[in-house]
XYZ file of C-alpha atoms in Angstrom:
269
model
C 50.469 -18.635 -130.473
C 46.979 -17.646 -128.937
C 45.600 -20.005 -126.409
C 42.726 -22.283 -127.670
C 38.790 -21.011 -126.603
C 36.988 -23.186 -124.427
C 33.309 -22.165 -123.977
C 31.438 -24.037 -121.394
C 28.264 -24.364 -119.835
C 27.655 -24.621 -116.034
C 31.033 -23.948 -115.276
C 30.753 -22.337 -112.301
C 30.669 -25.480 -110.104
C 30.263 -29.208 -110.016
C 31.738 -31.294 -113.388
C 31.349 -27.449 -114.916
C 33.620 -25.989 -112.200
C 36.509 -28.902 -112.091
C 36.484 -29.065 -115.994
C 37.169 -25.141 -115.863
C 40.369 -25.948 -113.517
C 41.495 -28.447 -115.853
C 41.047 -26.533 -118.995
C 43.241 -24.038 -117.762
C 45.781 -25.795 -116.554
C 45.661 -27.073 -119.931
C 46.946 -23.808 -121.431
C 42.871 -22.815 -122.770
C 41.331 -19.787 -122.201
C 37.667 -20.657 -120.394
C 35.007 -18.899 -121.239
C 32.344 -20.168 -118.535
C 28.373 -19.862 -118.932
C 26.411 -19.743 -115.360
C 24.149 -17.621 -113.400
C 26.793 -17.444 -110.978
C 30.007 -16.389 -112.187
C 31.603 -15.275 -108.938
C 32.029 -19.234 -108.268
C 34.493 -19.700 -111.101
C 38.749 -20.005 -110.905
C 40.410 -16.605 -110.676
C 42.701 -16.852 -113.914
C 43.694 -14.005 -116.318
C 42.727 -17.135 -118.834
C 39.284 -17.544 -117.234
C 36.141 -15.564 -118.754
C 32.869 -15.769 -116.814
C 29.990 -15.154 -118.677
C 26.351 -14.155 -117.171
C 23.742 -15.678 -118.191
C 20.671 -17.564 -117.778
C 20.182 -20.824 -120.433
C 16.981 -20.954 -118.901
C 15.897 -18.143 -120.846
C 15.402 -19.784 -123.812
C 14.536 -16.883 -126.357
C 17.732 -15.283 -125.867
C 20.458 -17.937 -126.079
C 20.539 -17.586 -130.049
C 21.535 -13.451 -129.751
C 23.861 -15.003 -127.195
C 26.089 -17.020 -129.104
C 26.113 -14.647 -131.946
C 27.451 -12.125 -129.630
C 29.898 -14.628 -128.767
C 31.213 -15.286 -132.051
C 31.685 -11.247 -132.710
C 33.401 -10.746 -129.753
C 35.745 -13.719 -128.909
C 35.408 -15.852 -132.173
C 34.652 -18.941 -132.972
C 35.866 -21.327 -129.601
C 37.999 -24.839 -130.472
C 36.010 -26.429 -127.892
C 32.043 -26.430 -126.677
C 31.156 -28.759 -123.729
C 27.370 -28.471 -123.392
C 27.545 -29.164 -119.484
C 24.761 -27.534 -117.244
C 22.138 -29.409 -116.245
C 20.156 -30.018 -113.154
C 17.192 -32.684 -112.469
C 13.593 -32.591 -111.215
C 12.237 -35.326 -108.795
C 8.610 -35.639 -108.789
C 5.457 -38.456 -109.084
C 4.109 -37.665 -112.712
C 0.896 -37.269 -111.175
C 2.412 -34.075 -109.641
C 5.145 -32.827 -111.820
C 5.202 -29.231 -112.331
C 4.564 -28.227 -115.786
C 7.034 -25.277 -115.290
C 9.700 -27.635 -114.320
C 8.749 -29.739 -117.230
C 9.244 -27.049 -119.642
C 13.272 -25.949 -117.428
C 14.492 -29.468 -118.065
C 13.355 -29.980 -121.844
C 15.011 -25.916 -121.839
C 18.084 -26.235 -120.179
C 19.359 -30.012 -121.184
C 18.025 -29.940 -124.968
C 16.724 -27.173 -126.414
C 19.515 -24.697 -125.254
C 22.375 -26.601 -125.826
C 20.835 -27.693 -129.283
C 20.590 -23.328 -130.290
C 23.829 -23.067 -128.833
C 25.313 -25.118 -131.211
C 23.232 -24.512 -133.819
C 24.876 -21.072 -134.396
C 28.685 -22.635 -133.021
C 28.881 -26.009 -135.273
C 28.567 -23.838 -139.173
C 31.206 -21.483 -138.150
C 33.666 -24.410 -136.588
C 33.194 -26.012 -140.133
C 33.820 -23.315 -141.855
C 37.560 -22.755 -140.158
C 37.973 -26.640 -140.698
C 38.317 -27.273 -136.406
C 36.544 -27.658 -133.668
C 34.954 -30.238 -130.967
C 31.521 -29.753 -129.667
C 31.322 -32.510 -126.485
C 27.634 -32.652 -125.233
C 27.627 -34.243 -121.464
C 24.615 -36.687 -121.653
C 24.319 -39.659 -119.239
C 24.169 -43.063 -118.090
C 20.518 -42.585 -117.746
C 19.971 -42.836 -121.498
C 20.293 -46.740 -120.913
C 19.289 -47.086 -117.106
C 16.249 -44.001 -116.660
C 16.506 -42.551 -113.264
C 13.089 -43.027 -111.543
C 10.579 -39.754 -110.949
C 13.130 -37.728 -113.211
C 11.707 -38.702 -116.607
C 12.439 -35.207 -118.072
C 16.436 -35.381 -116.799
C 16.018 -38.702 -119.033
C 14.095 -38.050 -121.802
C 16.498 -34.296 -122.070
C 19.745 -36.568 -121.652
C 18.499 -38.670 -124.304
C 17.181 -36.237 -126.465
C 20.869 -34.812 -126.445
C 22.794 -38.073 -127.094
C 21.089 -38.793 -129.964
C 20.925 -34.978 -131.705
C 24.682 -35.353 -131.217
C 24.730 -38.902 -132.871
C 22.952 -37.083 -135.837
C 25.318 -34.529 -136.227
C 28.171 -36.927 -136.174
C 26.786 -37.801 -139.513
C 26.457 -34.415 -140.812
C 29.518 -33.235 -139.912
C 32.027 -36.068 -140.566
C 35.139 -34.571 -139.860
C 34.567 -31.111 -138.550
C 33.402 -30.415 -135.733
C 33.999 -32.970 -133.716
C 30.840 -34.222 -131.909
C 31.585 -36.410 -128.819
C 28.446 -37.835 -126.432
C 29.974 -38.283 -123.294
C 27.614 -40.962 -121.194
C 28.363 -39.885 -117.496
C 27.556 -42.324 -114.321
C 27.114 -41.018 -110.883
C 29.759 -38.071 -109.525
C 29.664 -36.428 -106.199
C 28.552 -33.170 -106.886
C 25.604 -30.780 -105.438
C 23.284 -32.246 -108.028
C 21.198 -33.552 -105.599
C 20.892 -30.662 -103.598
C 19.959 -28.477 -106.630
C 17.539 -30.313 -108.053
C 13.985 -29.170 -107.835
C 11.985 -32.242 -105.981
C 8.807 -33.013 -103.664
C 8.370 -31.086 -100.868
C 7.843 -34.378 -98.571
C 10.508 -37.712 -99.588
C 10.247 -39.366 -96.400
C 8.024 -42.221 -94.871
C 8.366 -45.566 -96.612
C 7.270 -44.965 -99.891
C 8.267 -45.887 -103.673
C 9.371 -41.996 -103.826
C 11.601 -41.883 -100.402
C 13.133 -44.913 -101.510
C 14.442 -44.029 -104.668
C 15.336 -40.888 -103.586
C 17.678 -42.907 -100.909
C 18.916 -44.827 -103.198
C 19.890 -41.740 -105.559
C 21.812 -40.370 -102.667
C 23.850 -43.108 -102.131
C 24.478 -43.857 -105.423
C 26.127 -40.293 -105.460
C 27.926 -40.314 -102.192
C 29.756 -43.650 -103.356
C 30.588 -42.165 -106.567
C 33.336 -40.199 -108.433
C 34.748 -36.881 -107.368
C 34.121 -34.220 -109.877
C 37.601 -33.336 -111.024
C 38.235 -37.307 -112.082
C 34.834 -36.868 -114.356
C 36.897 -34.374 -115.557
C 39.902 -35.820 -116.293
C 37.804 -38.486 -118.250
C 36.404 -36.257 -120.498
C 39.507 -34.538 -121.260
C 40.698 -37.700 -122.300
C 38.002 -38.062 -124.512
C 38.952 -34.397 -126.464
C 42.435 -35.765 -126.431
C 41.639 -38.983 -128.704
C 40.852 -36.674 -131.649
C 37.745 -38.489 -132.891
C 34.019 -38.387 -132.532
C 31.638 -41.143 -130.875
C 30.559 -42.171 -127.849
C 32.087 -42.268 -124.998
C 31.364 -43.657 -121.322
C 32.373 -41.886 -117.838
C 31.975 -42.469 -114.212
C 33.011 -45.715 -111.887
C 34.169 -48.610 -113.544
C 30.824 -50.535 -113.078
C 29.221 -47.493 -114.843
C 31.716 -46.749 -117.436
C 32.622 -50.633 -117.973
C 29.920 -52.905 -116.657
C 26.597 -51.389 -117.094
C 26.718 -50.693 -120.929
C 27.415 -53.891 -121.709
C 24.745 -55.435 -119.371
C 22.690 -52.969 -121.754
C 23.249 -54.901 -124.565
C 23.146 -58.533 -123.126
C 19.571 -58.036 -121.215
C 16.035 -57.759 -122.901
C 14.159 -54.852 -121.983
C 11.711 -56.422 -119.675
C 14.821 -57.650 -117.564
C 16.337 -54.043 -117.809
C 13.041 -52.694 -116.036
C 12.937 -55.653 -112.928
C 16.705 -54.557 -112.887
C 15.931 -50.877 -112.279
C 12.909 -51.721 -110.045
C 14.463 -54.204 -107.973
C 17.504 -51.209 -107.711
C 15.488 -48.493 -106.727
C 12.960 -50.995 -104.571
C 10.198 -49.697 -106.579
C 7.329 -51.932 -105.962
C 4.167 -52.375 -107.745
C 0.899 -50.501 -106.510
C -1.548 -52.683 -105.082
């Protein structure tokens, strides 16, 4: 029997990179998606793919130059990502424009062209990596948010379109120790004592006392494995455990002096 297709985004390090080990060790053949594709495993089983989600106008001739020349894949995991820290009052409108590119729009065209053709063979799982920060924003990054969110719910919506094939899975991920920080696009000054430095603190932290990347992983293998579609929840067990269900039990206004009080954002004078 041929090996199953795995197609993923960002694969060439981070979550992207450990879920590519895993997948192959797995018995799938990887097809990976980065700008970087010298990063990836070296595998006979591993494909890496160049290109650039960033450039939105071709990812449609993409994927149907995908399907013609490896098929239609068993698995998608819409994975690459990165985040942009500014004060709104700065925010770069090209950076605006990258993150509503790169965590919505693209993985939306990408599957868009992938979802028809896994219905049509009667198989598939599309798993689009969204995040804790759909229920607890991240401060300064509203466009990682608003993206992440954006995401989770276009996959809710096709869970209802396509009820039993593809499977759609929204996997919520907490905090992992990855480069994430390190890649993301941010002000050019953090420091001093101000609402900015201090979240961005906090954000590091929050990242160095969190998962490795190849147990994010492992979680949302497990999630493929249970062979349904829905929601699922990844990271520490405060994130994956505690935090959704404080979600539920705390109004809104409590939420926000939550997150404040977190971040030590204080109000302007």
């Amino acid at each position: 029997m041929s090996k199953p297709q795995a197609l993923i985004t960002g694969g060439s390090s981070g979550i992207g990179l450990a879920l590519s080990e895993l997948l192959l060790r797995k018995g799938y053949h990887v097809h990976s998606v980065s700008r970087n594709p010298d990063r990836g495993p070296e595998s006979a089983s591993f494909t890496p793919l160049v290109f650039d989600l960033f450039e939105i106008e071709r990812v449609t001739k993409f994927a149907q130059e995908f399907l013609l020349e490896y098929g239609v894949p068993d698995l998608l995991i819409n994975n690459a990502g990165f985040g942009a820290f500014y004060e709104w009052a700065s925010f770069p409108e090209d950076q605006i424009l990258n993150q509503i590119n790169l965590l919505f729009t693209a993985p939306v065209l990408l599957i868009r062209e992938i979802a028809p053709s896994m219905a049509e063979q009667g198989r598939g799982t599309i798993l689009n990596l969204s995040s804790l920060a759909t229920l607890y924003p991240l401060p300064y990054m509203p466009l990682y948010n608003a993206g992440k969110s954006a995401l989770s719910s276009f996959t809710q919506t096709m869970m209802l379109e396509y009820p039993k094939n593809p499977r759609f899975i929204d996997f919520r991920m907490g905090d992992v120790k990855t480069d994430f920080n390190r890649s993301s696009a941010r002000e050019a000054e953090v420091g001093g004592f101000t609402n900015l430095s201090r979240t961005w603190a906090q954000i590091e932290r929050q990242l160095e006392g969190s998962i490795a990347s190849h147990t994010a992983a492992e979680q949302v293998y497990k999630s493929i494995e249970d062979c349904r579609s829905g929601i699922c929840w990844g990271g520490s067990f405060f994130h994956r455990d505690i935090l959704p269900l404080v979600y539920r039990l705390l109004p809104s206004q409590a939420l926000q002096f939550f997150i404040r009080k977190w971040y030590s954002i204080y109000f302007r004078s």
